[in-house]
mmCIF file of N, CA and C in Angstrom:
data_model
loop_
_atom_site.group_PDB
_atom_site.id
_atom_site.type_symbol
_atom_site.label_atom_id
_atom_site.label_comp_id
_atom_site.label_asym_id
_atom_site.label_seq_id
_atom_site.Cartn_x
_atom_site.Cartn_y
_atom_site.Cartn_z
ATOM 1 N N UNK A 1 -26.668 13.567 1.996
ATOM 2 C CA UNK A 1 -25.827 14.589 1.032
ATOM 3 C C UNK A 1 -24.946 14.061 0.229
ATOM 4 N N UNK A 2 -24.599 14.729 -1.202
ATOM 5 C CA UNK A 2 -24.638 14.488 -2.647
ATOM 6 C C UNK A 2 -22.567 15.227 -2.207
ATOM 7 N N UNK A 3 -22.137 14.753 -2.589
ATOM 8 C CA UNK A 3 -20.686 14.925 -3.034
ATOM 9 C C UNK A 3 -19.675 15.473 -4.206
ATOM 10 N N UNK A 4 -19.190 16.840 -3.638
ATOM 11 C CA UNK A 4 -18.537 17.625 -5.011
ATOM 12 C C UNK A 4 -17.851 16.422 -5.727
ATOM 13 N N UNK A 5 -16.400 16.163 -5.395
ATOM 14 C CA UNK A 5 -15.589 15.095 -4.712
ATOM 15 C C UNK A 5 -15.894 14.307 -6.474
ATOM 16 N N UNK A 6 -14.382 14.456 -7.093
ATOM 17 C CA UNK A 6 -14.361 13.657 -8.466
ATOM 18 C C UNK A 6 -13.092 12.801 -8.449
ATOM 19 N N UNK A 7 -12.914 12.116 -8.477
ATOM 20 C CA UNK A 7 -11.655 11.070 -8.623
ATOM 21 C C UNK A 7 -11.621 11.581 -10.482
ATOM 22 N N UNK A 8 -10.524 11.343 -11.405
ATOM 23 C CA UNK A 8 -10.006 11.734 -12.699
ATOM 24 C C UNK A 8 -8.851 10.765 -12.913
ATOM 25 N N UNK A 9 -8.783 9.388 -13.044
ATOM 26 C CA UNK A 9 -7.705 8.484 -13.478
ATOM 27 C C UNK A 9 -7.430 8.623 -15.431
ATOM 28 N N UNK A 10 -7.223 8.919 -16.121
ATOM 29 C CA UNK A 10 -6.247 9.453 -17.435
ATOM 30 C C UNK A 10 -5.843 8.191 -17.667
ATOM 31 N N UNK A 11 -6.159 7.522 -19.063
ATOM 32 C CA UNK A 11 -4.939 6.911 -19.698
ATOM 33 C C UNK A 11 -4.060 7.553 -19.933
ATOM 34 N N UNK A 12 -2.181 7.860 -20.103
ATOM 35 C CA UNK A 12 -1.655 8.352 -20.681
ATOM 36 C C UNK A 12 -1.873 8.317 -22.395
ATOM 37 N N UNK A 13 -1.603 9.096 -22.945
ATOM 38 C CA UNK A 13 -1.026 9.587 -23.942
ATOM 39 C C UNK A 13 -0.555 10.209 -24.447
ATOM 40 N N UNK A 14 0.835 9.953 -24.700
ATOM 41 C CA UNK A 14 1.878 10.883 -24.407
ATOM 42 C C UNK A 14 2.791 10.834 -26.014
ATOM 43 N N UNK A 15 1.995 12.023 -26.662
ATOM 44 C CA UNK A 15 2.586 12.076 -28.004
ATOM 45 C C UNK A 15 4.076 12.399 -28.495
ATOM 46 N N UNK A 16 4.772 13.517 -26.811
ATOM 47 C CA UNK A 16 5.871 13.720 -27.269
ATOM 48 C C UNK A 16 7.287 11.932 -27.081
ATOM 49 N N UNK A 17 6.274 11.215 -26.009
ATOM 50 C CA UNK A 17 7.362 9.696 -25.690
ATOM 51 C C UNK A 17 7.153 8.567 -26.934
ATOM 52 N N UNK A 18 7.634 7.324 -26.842
ATOM 53 C CA UNK A 18 7.353 6.667 -27.158
ATOM 54 C C UNK A 18 7.699 5.623 -26.608
ATOM 55 N N UNK A 19 7.378 4.379 -25.819
ATOM 56 C CA UNK A 19 8.684 3.544 -25.591
ATOM 57 C C UNK A 19 8.882 2.478 -26.655
ATOM 58 N N UNK A 20 10.229 2.426 -26.099
ATOM 59 C CA UNK A 20 11.308 2.299 -27.543
ATOM 60 C C UNK A 20 12.272 0.865 -26.521
ATOM 61 N N UNK A 21 12.305 -0.153 -26.651
ATOM 62 C CA UNK A 21 13.063 -1.346 -26.070
ATOM 63 C C UNK A 21 12.777 -0.759 -24.427
ATOM 64 N N UNK A 22 11.981 -0.638 -24.040
ATOM 65 C CA UNK A 22 11.530 -0.844 -21.998
ATOM 66 C C UNK A 22 12.308 0.428 -21.877
ATOM 67 N N UNK A 23 12.530 1.810 -22.829
ATOM 68 C CA UNK A 23 12.885 2.580 -22.150
ATOM 69 C C UNK A 23 11.928 4.262 -22.804
ATOM 70 N N UNK A 24 11.792 4.768 -22.206
ATOM 71 C CA UNK A 24 10.891 5.645 -22.405
ATOM 72 C C UNK A 24 12.082 7.060 -23.167
ATOM 73 N N UNK A 25 11.776 8.120 -24.075
ATOM 74 C CA UNK A 25 12.650 8.515 -25.327
ATOM 75 C C UNK A 25 11.941 9.736 -25.576
ATOM 76 N N UNK A 26 12.225 10.397 -25.542
ATOM 77 C CA UNK A 26 11.625 11.993 -25.641
ATOM 78 C C UNK A 26 11.827 12.964 -27.019
ATOM 79 N N UNK A 27 11.318 13.986 -27.342
ATOM 80 C CA UNK A 27 12.081 14.502 -28.436
ATOM 81 C C UNK A 27 11.874 15.813 -27.728
ATOM 82 N N UNK A 28 11.275 15.912 -26.867
ATOM 83 C CA UNK A 28 11.879 17.306 -26.093
ATOM 84 C C UNK A 28 12.045 16.885 -24.512
ATOM 85 N N UNK A 29 12.884 17.618 -23.808
ATOM 86 C CA UNK A 29 12.317 17.309 -22.090
ATOM 87 C C UNK A 29 13.593 16.602 -22.096
ATOM 88 N N UNK A 30 14.128 16.107 -21.218
ATOM 89 C CA UNK A 30 15.387 15.625 -20.397
ATOM 90 C C UNK A 30 14.977 14.458 -19.522
ATOM 91 N N UNK A 31 16.123 13.615 -20.495
ATOM 92 C CA UNK A 31 16.219 11.550 -19.827
ATOM 93 C C UNK A 31 17.468 11.915 -18.883
ATOM 94 N N UNK A 32 17.001 11.221 -18.177
ATOM 95 C CA UNK A 32 17.851 10.175 -16.802
ATOM 96 C C UNK A 32 18.889 9.715 -17.267
ATOM 97 N N UNK A 33 19.831 9.783 -16.897
ATOM 98 C CA UNK A 33 20.970 8.895 -17.088
ATOM 99 C C UNK A 33 21.742 8.330 -16.039
ATOM 100 N N UNK A 34 21.539 8.943 -14.773
ATOM 101 C CA UNK A 34 22.185 8.855 -13.129
ATOM 102 C C UNK A 34 23.751 8.336 -13.133
ATOM 103 N N UNK A 35 24.614 9.078 -14.325
ATOM 104 C CA UNK A 35 26.347 8.607 -14.714
ATOM 105 C C UNK A 35 26.942 9.183 -13.208
ATOM 106 N N UNK A 36 26.603 10.109 -12.454
ATOM 107 C CA UNK A 36 27.305 10.694 -11.859
ATOM 108 C C UNK A 36 27.180 10.247 -10.525
ATOM 109 N N UNK A 37 25.392 10.729 -9.887
ATOM 110 C CA UNK A 37 25.230 10.372 -8.678
ATOM 111 C C UNK A 37 24.145 10.075 -8.720
ATOM 112 N N UNK A 38 22.864 10.386 -7.797
ATOM 113 C CA UNK A 38 21.758 9.719 -7.443
ATOM 114 C C UNK A 38 21.142 11.479 -6.736
ATOM 115 N N UNK A 39 21.458 12.481 -7.560
ATOM 116 C CA UNK A 39 21.377 13.453 -6.703
ATOM 117 C C UNK A 39 20.828 14.266 -7.885
ATOM 118 N N UNK A 40 18.992 14.516 -7.980
ATOM 119 C CA UNK A 40 18.386 14.890 -9.213
ATOM 120 C C UNK A 40 18.561 16.174 -10.037
ATOM 121 N N UNK A 41 19.617 17.219 -8.826
ATOM 122 C CA UNK A 41 20.102 18.421 -9.160
ATOM 123 C C UNK A 41 21.453 18.516 -10.173
ATOM 124 N N UNK A 42 21.741 17.454 -9.767
ATOM 125 C CA UNK A 42 23.720 17.191 -10.724
ATOM 126 C C UNK A 42 23.189 16.741 -12.363
ATOM 127 N N UNK A 43 23.534 17.890 -12.520
ATOM 128 C CA UNK A 43 23.830 18.033 -14.259
ATOM 129 C C UNK A 43 24.012 16.836 -15.287
ATOM 130 N N UNK A 44 24.856 16.924 -14.572
ATOM 131 C CA UNK A 44 25.733 15.062 -15.189
ATOM 132 C C UNK A 44 24.685 14.040 -15.037
ATOM 133 N N UNK A 45 24.047 14.232 -14.097
ATOM 134 C CA UNK A 45 22.889 13.078 -14.931
ATOM 135 C C UNK A 45 21.759 12.908 -15.716
ATOM 136 N N UNK A 46 21.107 14.070 -16.332
ATOM 137 C CA UNK A 46 20.673 14.003 -17.178
ATOM 138 C C UNK A 46 21.426 14.317 -18.235
ATOM 139 N N UNK A 47 20.904 14.007 -19.794
ATOM 140 C CA UNK A 47 21.239 14.911 -20.722
ATOM 141 C C UNK A 47 21.164 16.500 -20.999
ATOM 142 N N UNK A 48 20.172 17.189 -20.108
ATOM 143 C CA UNK A 48 20.039 18.140 -19.830
ATOM 144 C C UNK A 48 18.947 18.533 -18.512
ATOM 145 N N UNK A 49 19.271 19.037 -17.680
ATOM 146 C CA UNK A 49 18.768 19.684 -16.353
ATOM 147 C C UNK A 49 17.663 19.382 -17.000
ATOM 148 N N UNK A 50 16.015 19.283 -16.430
ATOM 149 C CA UNK A 50 15.010 18.932 -16.696
ATOM 150 C C UNK A 50 14.606 21.272 -16.522
ATOM 151 N N UNK A 51 15.192 21.078 -15.524
ATOM 152 C CA UNK A 51 14.524 23.200 -14.924
ATOM 153 C C UNK A 51 15.400 24.190 -16.784
ATOM 154 N N UNK A 52 16.323 23.195 -16.684
ATOM 155 C CA UNK A 52 16.702 24.183 -18.419
ATOM 156 C C UNK A 52 16.255 24.630 -18.911
ATOM 157 N N UNK A 53 15.219 23.312 -19.058
ATOM 158 C CA UNK A 53 14.600 23.250 -20.366
ATOM 159 C C UNK A 53 13.438 24.083 -20.569
ATOM 160 N N UNK A 54 13.537 24.841 -19.684
ATOM 161 C CA UNK A 54 12.277 25.878 -19.733
ATOM 162 C C UNK A 54 10.961 25.103 -18.791
ATOM 163 N N UNK A 55 10.923 24.084 -17.778
ATOM 164 C CA UNK A 55 10.224 23.509 -17.347
ATOM 165 C C UNK A 55 9.534 22.516 -17.940
ATOM 166 N N UNK A 56 10.795 22.081 -19.212
ATOM 167 C CA UNK A 56 10.212 20.931 -19.919
ATOM 168 C C UNK A 56 10.220 19.640 -19.199
ATOM 169 N N UNK A 57 9.545 18.470 -19.845
ATOM 170 C CA UNK A 57 9.366 16.767 -19.314
ATOM 171 C C UNK A 57 11.414 16.352 -18.646
ATOM 172 N N UNK A 58 10.458 14.985 -17.789
ATOM 173 C CA UNK A 58 11.670 14.859 -17.507
ATOM 174 C C UNK A 58 11.129 13.615 -17.415
ATOM 175 N N UNK A 59 12.041 12.183 -18.167
ATOM 176 C CA UNK A 59 12.257 10.838 -18.339
ATOM 177 C C UNK A 59 12.767 10.408 -17.483
ATOM 178 N N UNK A 60 12.152 9.831 -16.757
ATOM 179 C CA UNK A 60 13.044 8.709 -15.500
ATOM 180 C C UNK A 60 13.453 7.403 -16.179
ATOM 181 N N UNK A 61 14.752 7.248 -17.230
ATOM 182 C CA UNK A 61 14.807 5.284 -16.890
ATOM 183 C C UNK A 61 15.993 5.319 -16.088
ATOM 184 N N UNK A 62 15.901 3.511 -15.750
ATOM 185 C CA UNK A 62 16.684 4.011 -14.818
ATOM 186 C C UNK A 62 18.152 4.048 -15.178
ATOM 187 N N UNK A 63 18.872 4.489 -14.301
ATOM 188 C CA UNK A 63 20.125 4.870 -14.780
ATOM 189 C C UNK A 63 20.898 3.714 -13.982
ATOM 190 N N UNK A 64 22.596 4.589 -14.621
ATOM 191 C CA UNK A 64 23.354 3.024 -14.192
ATOM 192 C C UNK A 64 24.731 4.383 -13.931
ATOM 193 N N UNK A 65 25.597 4.424 -12.365
ATOM 194 C CA UNK A 65 24.991 3.255 -12.413
ATOM 195 C C UNK A 65 23.608 3.354 -11.070
ATOM 196 N N UNK A 66 23.582 4.518 -10.325
ATOM 197 C CA UNK A 66 22.328 5.041 -9.679
ATOM 198 C C UNK A 66 21.083 4.978 -10.271
ATOM 199 N N UNK A 67 20.169 4.545 -10.169
ATOM 200 C CA UNK A 67 19.127 3.788 -11.050
ATOM 201 C C UNK A 67 17.895 4.988 -10.127
ATOM 202 N N UNK A 68 17.980 5.384 -9.444
ATOM 203 C CA UNK A 68 16.844 5.952 -8.758
ATOM 204 C C UNK A 68 17.253 7.453 -8.975
ATOM 205 N N UNK A 69 16.872 9.035 -9.178
ATOM 206 C CA UNK A 69 16.982 10.044 -8.756
ATOM 207 C C UNK A 69 16.468 10.379 -7.337
ATOM 208 N N UNK A 70 16.837 11.081 -6.804
ATOM 209 C CA UNK A 70 16.812 11.583 -5.174
ATOM 210 C C UNK A 70 16.620 13.339 -5.477
ATOM 211 N N UNK A 71 15.860 13.999 -5.292
ATOM 212 C CA UNK A 71 15.740 14.803 -4.546
ATOM 213 C C UNK A 71 15.231 15.453 -3.264
ATOM 214 N N UNK A 72 16.216 15.871 -2.970
ATOM 215 C CA UNK A 72 16.787 16.675 -1.761
ATOM 216 C C UNK A 72 16.827 18.022 -0.805
ATOM 217 N N UNK A 73 16.679 18.783 -2.208
ATOM 218 C CA UNK A 73 17.247 20.448 -1.935
ATOM 219 C C UNK A 73 15.791 21.016 -2.832
ATOM 220 N N UNK A 74 15.338 21.826 -2.535
ATOM 221 C CA UNK A 74 14.679 22.959 -3.207
ATOM 222 C C UNK A 74 15.448 23.573 -4.282
ATOM 223 N N UNK A 75 15.357 24.332 -5.866
ATOM 224 C CA UNK A 75 15.254 24.661 -6.658
ATOM 225 C C UNK A 75 16.342 23.636 -7.841
ATOM 226 N N UNK A 76 15.504 24.394 -9.151
ATOM 227 C CA UNK A 76 16.133 23.213 -9.566
ATOM 228 C C UNK A 76 14.276 22.016 -10.230
ATOM 229 N N UNK A 77 14.358 22.592 -9.560
ATOM 230 C CA UNK A 77 12.855 21.498 -9.038
ATOM 231 C C UNK A 77 11.640 21.270 -9.842
ATOM 232 N N UNK A 78 11.125 22.270 -10.876
ATOM 233 C CA UNK A 78 9.761 22.869 -11.087
ATOM 234 C C UNK A 78 10.200 22.286 -12.107
ATOM 235 N N UNK A 79 9.429 20.960 -12.971
ATOM 236 C CA UNK A 79 9.587 20.210 -14.436
ATOM 237 C C UNK A 79 7.865 21.025 -15.512
ATOM 238 N N UNK A 80 8.038 20.687 -16.371
ATOM 239 C CA UNK A 80 6.398 20.097 -16.926
ATOM 240 C C UNK A 80 5.502 18.700 -17.026
ATOM 241 N N UNK A 81 6.001 17.782 -16.604
ATOM 242 C CA UNK A 81 5.331 16.346 -16.838
ATOM 243 C C UNK A 81 6.375 15.484 -16.178
ATOM 244 N N UNK A 82 6.405 14.741 -15.851
ATOM 245 C CA UNK A 82 7.604 13.281 -15.261
ATOM 246 C C UNK A 82 6.794 12.090 -15.523
ATOM 247 N N UNK A 83 7.830 10.834 -16.499
ATOM 248 C CA UNK A 83 7.286 9.928 -17.035
ATOM 249 C C UNK A 83 8.359 9.166 -16.383
ATOM 250 N N UNK A 84 7.863 7.930 -15.281
ATOM 251 C CA UNK A 84 9.125 7.298 -15.058
ATOM 252 C C UNK A 84 8.734 5.626 -14.999
ATOM 253 N N UNK A 85 9.604 5.965 -15.710
ATOM 254 C CA UNK A 85 9.877 4.436 -17.099
ATOM 255 C C UNK A 85 10.097 3.016 -16.138
ATOM 256 N N UNK A 86 9.848 1.632 -17.149
ATOM 257 C CA UNK A 86 9.998 0.332 -16.401
ATOM 258 C C UNK A 86 11.263 0.498 -15.719
ATOM 259 N N UNK A 87 10.819 -0.043 -14.619
ATOM 260 C CA UNK A 87 12.536 -0.797 -13.010
ATOM 261 C C UNK A 87 12.670 0.088 -12.632
ATOM 262 N N UNK A 88 12.377 1.930 -13.112
ATOM 263 C CA UNK A 88 12.545 2.909 -12.460
ATOM 264 C C UNK A 88 11.952 3.807 -11.386
ATOM 265 N N UNK A 89 12.305 4.783 -10.969
ATOM 266 C CA UNK A 89 11.825 4.900 -9.315
ATOM 267 C C UNK A 89 12.247 6.774 -9.654
ATOM 268 N N UNK A 90 11.432 7.693 -8.406
ATOM 269 C CA UNK A 90 11.721 9.032 -8.160
ATOM 270 C C UNK A 90 11.684 8.573 -6.249
ATOM 271 N N UNK A 91 12.287 9.310 -5.815
ATOM 272 C CA UNK A 91 12.549 9.852 -4.451
ATOM 273 C C UNK A 91 12.169 11.069 -4.373
ATOM 274 N N UNK A 92 11.564 11.646 -3.425
ATOM 275 C CA UNK A 92 11.432 13.035 -2.629
ATOM 276 C C UNK A 92 12.178 13.443 -1.594
ATOM 277 N N UNK A 93 12.954 13.574 -1.131
ATOM 278 C CA UNK A 93 13.227 13.116 0.699
ATOM 279 C C UNK A 93 13.465 15.066 1.138
ATOM 280 N N UNK A 94 13.316 14.106 2.601
ATOM 281 C CA UNK A 94 14.244 15.266 3.847
ATOM 282 C C UNK A 94 13.728 17.089 2.512
ATOM 283 N N UNK A 95 14.386 18.145 2.321
ATOM 284 C CA UNK A 95 14.476 19.250 2.787
ATOM 285 C C UNK A 95 14.009 19.371 0.675
ATOM 286 N N UNK A 96 13.594 17.634 0.135
ATOM 287 C CA UNK A 96 13.412 18.050 -1.174
ATOM 288 C C UNK A 96 11.916 18.598 -1.552
ATOM 289 N N UNK A 97 11.450 19.400 -2.809
ATOM 290 C CA UNK A 97 10.111 19.895 -3.095
ATOM 291 C C UNK A 97 10.819 19.949 -4.307
ATOM 292 N N UNK A 98 9.146 18.721 -5.098
ATOM 293 C CA UNK A 98 9.544 19.118 -6.727
ATOM 294 C C UNK A 98 8.067 19.550 -6.814
ATOM 295 N N UNK A 99 7.794 20.280 -7.961
ATOM 296 C CA UNK A 99 6.785 20.813 -8.808
ATOM 297 C C UNK A 99 6.597 20.207 -9.988
ATOM 298 N N UNK A 100 5.346 19.483 -10.359
ATOM 299 C CA UNK A 100 4.982 18.918 -11.639
ATOM 300 C C UNK A 100 4.388 19.167 -12.298
ATOM 301 N N UNK A 101 3.675 19.241 -13.567
ATOM 302 C CA UNK A 101 2.511 20.063 -13.738
ATOM 303 C C UNK A 101 1.483 18.292 -14.154
ATOM 304 N N UNK A 102 1.748 17.120 -13.943
ATOM 305 C CA UNK A 102 1.797 15.595 -14.264
ATOM 306 C C UNK A 102 2.478 14.568 -13.927
ATOM 307 N N UNK A 103 2.488 13.653 -13.441
ATOM 308 C CA UNK A 103 3.275 12.505 -13.057
ATOM 309 C C UNK A 103 2.510 11.082 -13.606
ATOM 310 N N UNK A 104 3.110 10.104 -14.560
ATOM 311 C CA UNK A 104 2.939 9.106 -14.660
ATOM 312 C C UNK A 104 3.726 7.932 -14.003
ATOM 313 N N UNK A 105 3.305 6.803 -13.426
ATOM 314 C CA UNK A 105 4.109 6.190 -12.743
ATOM 315 C C UNK A 105 3.345 4.874 -13.009
ATOM 316 N N UNK A 106 4.440 3.956 -13.096
ATOM 317 C CA UNK A 106 3.660 2.338 -13.826
ATOM 318 C C UNK A 106 3.012 2.440 -14.571
ATOM 319 N N UNK A 107 2.711 3.303 -15.452
ATOM 320 C CA UNK A 107 2.177 2.627 -16.983
ATOM 321 C C UNK A 107 3.243 1.925 -18.196
ATOM 322 N N UNK A 108 4.225 1.828 -18.247
ATOM 323 C CA UNK A 108 4.679 1.346 -19.219
ATOM 324 C C UNK A 108 6.494 0.187 -18.516
ATOM 325 N N UNK A 109 6.005 -0.086 -17.451
ATOM 326 C CA UNK A 109 6.775 -1.152 -16.533
ATOM 327 C C UNK A 109 6.537 -0.982 -14.664
ATOM 328 N N UNK A 110 7.083 -1.401 -14.339
ATOM 329 C CA UNK A 110 6.487 -1.669 -12.744
ATOM 330 C C UNK A 110 7.517 -0.172 -12.302
ATOM 331 N N UNK A 111 6.953 1.009 -11.729
ATOM 332 C CA UNK A 111 8.151 1.816 -11.608
ATOM 333 C C UNK A 111 7.281 2.421 -10.012
ATOM 334 N N UNK A 112 8.197 2.632 -8.832
ATOM 335 C CA UNK A 112 7.470 4.012 -8.185
ATOM 336 C C UNK A 112 7.959 5.335 -7.708
ATOM 337 N N UNK A 113 7.451 5.281 -6.933
ATOM 338 C CA UNK A 113 7.337 7.472 -6.512
ATOM 339 C C UNK A 113 7.509 7.151 -5.012
ATOM 340 N N UNK A 114 8.001 7.824 -3.912
ATOM 341 C CA UNK A 114 8.780 7.335 -2.541
ATOM 342 C C UNK A 114 8.536 9.228 -1.794
ATOM 343 N N UNK A 115 7.737 9.518 -1.583
ATOM 344 C CA UNK A 115 8.095 10.664 -0.521
ATOM 345 C C UNK A 115 8.039 10.810 0.899
ATOM 346 N N UNK A 116 9.486 10.808 1.500
ATOM 347 C CA UNK A 116 9.594 10.955 2.728
ATOM 348 C C UNK A 116 10.041 12.365 2.964
ATOM 349 N N UNK A 117 8.877 12.356 3.732
ATOM 350 C CA UNK A 117 9.828 14.443 4.469
ATOM 351 C C UNK A 117 10.121 15.413 3.315
ATOM 352 N N UNK A 118 9.742 15.396 2.226
ATOM 353 C CA UNK A 118 9.967 16.089 0.929
ATOM 354 C C UNK A 118 8.221 16.579 0.333
ATOM 355 N N UNK A 119 8.231 17.491 -0.092
ATOM 356 C CA UNK A 119 7.036 18.086 -1.079
ATOM 357 C C UNK A 119 7.068 17.694 -2.306
ATOM 358 N N UNK A 120 5.730 16.652 -2.895
ATOM 359 C CA UNK A 120 5.788 17.246 -4.632
ATOM 360 C C UNK A 120 4.805 17.906 -4.744
ATOM 361 N N UNK A 121 4.116 18.057 -5.664
ATOM 362 C CA UNK A 121 3.172 19.463 -5.895
ATOM 363 C C UNK A 121 2.857 18.984 -7.718
ATOM 364 N N UNK A 122 1.814 18.646 -7.780
ATOM 365 C CA UNK A 122 1.158 17.890 -9.185
ATOM 366 C C UNK A 122 -0.117 19.403 -9.650
ATOM 367 N N UNK A 123 0.018 20.106 -10.644
ATOM 368 C CA UNK A 123 -0.762 20.552 -10.887
ATOM 369 C C UNK A 123 -1.661 20.559 -11.868
ATOM 370 N N UNK A 124 -1.807 18.709 -12.734
ATOM 371 C CA UNK A 124 -2.384 18.185 -13.567
ATOM 372 C C UNK A 124 -2.382 17.204 -12.625
ATOM 373 N N UNK A 125 -2.568 16.099 -13.440
ATOM 374 C CA UNK A 125 -2.957 14.227 -13.444
ATOM 375 C C UNK A 125 -1.590 14.106 -12.878
ATOM 376 N N UNK A 126 -2.552 12.566 -11.828
ATOM 377 C CA UNK A 126 -1.338 12.282 -11.318
ATOM 378 C C UNK A 126 -1.799 10.515 -11.986
ATOM 379 N N UNK A 127 -0.779 9.991 -12.796
ATOM 380 C CA UNK A 127 -1.641 8.766 -13.545
ATOM 381 C C UNK A 127 -0.879 7.221 -13.167
ATOM 382 N N UNK A 128 -1.792 6.477 -11.921
ATOM 383 C CA UNK A 128 -1.089 5.199 -12.171
ATOM 384 C C UNK A 128 -1.367 4.243 -13.133
ATOM 385 N N UNK A 129 -0.521 3.605 -13.231
ATOM 386 C CA UNK A 129 -0.869 2.367 -13.564
ATOM 387 C C UNK A 129 -2.004 1.507 -12.888
ATOM 388 N N UNK A 130 -2.913 0.733 -12.773
ATOM 389 C CA UNK A 130 -3.516 0.017 -11.996
ATOM 390 C C UNK A 130 -3.612 -1.360 -12.099
ATOM 391 N N UNK A 131 -2.182 -1.936 -12.090
ATOM 392 C CA UNK A 131 -2.152 -3.577 -11.677
ATOM 393 C C UNK A 131 -1.607 -3.870 -13.419
ATOM 394 N N UNK A 132 -1.693 -5.402 -12.839
ATOM 395 C CA UNK A 132 -2.150 -6.818 -13.608
ATOM 396 C C UNK A 132 -0.705 -6.640 -14.338
ATOM 397 N N UNK A 133 -0.526 -6.648 -15.389
ATOM 398 C CA UNK A 133 0.355 -6.533 -15.918
ATOM 399 C C UNK A 133 1.698 -5.959 -15.444
ATOM 400 N N UNK A 134 1.711 -3.929 -15.101
ATOM 401 C CA UNK A 134 2.489 -3.892 -14.810
ATOM 402 C C UNK A 134 1.814 -2.912 -13.132
ATOM 403 N N UNK A 135 2.999 -2.020 -12.643
ATOM 404 C CA UNK A 135 2.197 -1.780 -11.459
ATOM 405 C C UNK A 135 2.735 -0.550 -11.269
ATOM 406 N N UNK A 136 2.705 0.564 -10.813
ATOM 407 C CA UNK A 136 2.572 1.818 -10.501
ATOM 408 C C UNK A 136 2.798 1.607 -8.721
ATOM 409 N N UNK A 137 3.788 2.745 -8.346
ATOM 410 C CA UNK A 137 3.140 2.653 -6.608
ATOM 411 C C UNK A 137 3.758 4.191 -5.903
ATOM 412 N N UNK A 138 3.063 5.030 -6.108
ATOM 413 C CA UNK A 138 3.354 6.346 -4.873
ATOM 414 C C UNK A 138 3.138 6.082 -3.503
ATOM 415 N N UNK A 139 4.102 6.304 -2.964
ATOM 416 C CA UNK A 139 4.374 6.381 -1.303
ATOM 417 C C UNK A 139 4.508 7.439 -0.829
ATOM 418 N N UNK A 140 3.785 8.147 -0.044
ATOM 419 C CA UNK A 140 3.884 9.275 0.607
ATOM 420 C C UNK A 140 3.433 9.207 1.881
#
């Protein structure tokens, strides 16, 4: 019996973002800075909350002092594309609910996404670096 299952792995071509000094920068979208807490929904942690830019892109650089954003609630959690930068991460936990078109992990450097008891919905591509120089990890 022939299977119709197709798995697509795409090489990220990110026109709106470029790698600059180990961080991702974007002409449009939101950039994580982690200055206030680890809460995804805390507007102080972003240059602008991702959902407030019309479901724009979210760029997750390692924040300071809160390196990894945590999605633990529903609401303010629909974004366009999510790019997880070098040595950065994303955690979706408990009642967290995050919807994105595309998720790019580990392409520019070691990064990870962990989903534990929450929901991560993608309507497009999941792009995970294949190892070698960089590792991308998605744990569900």
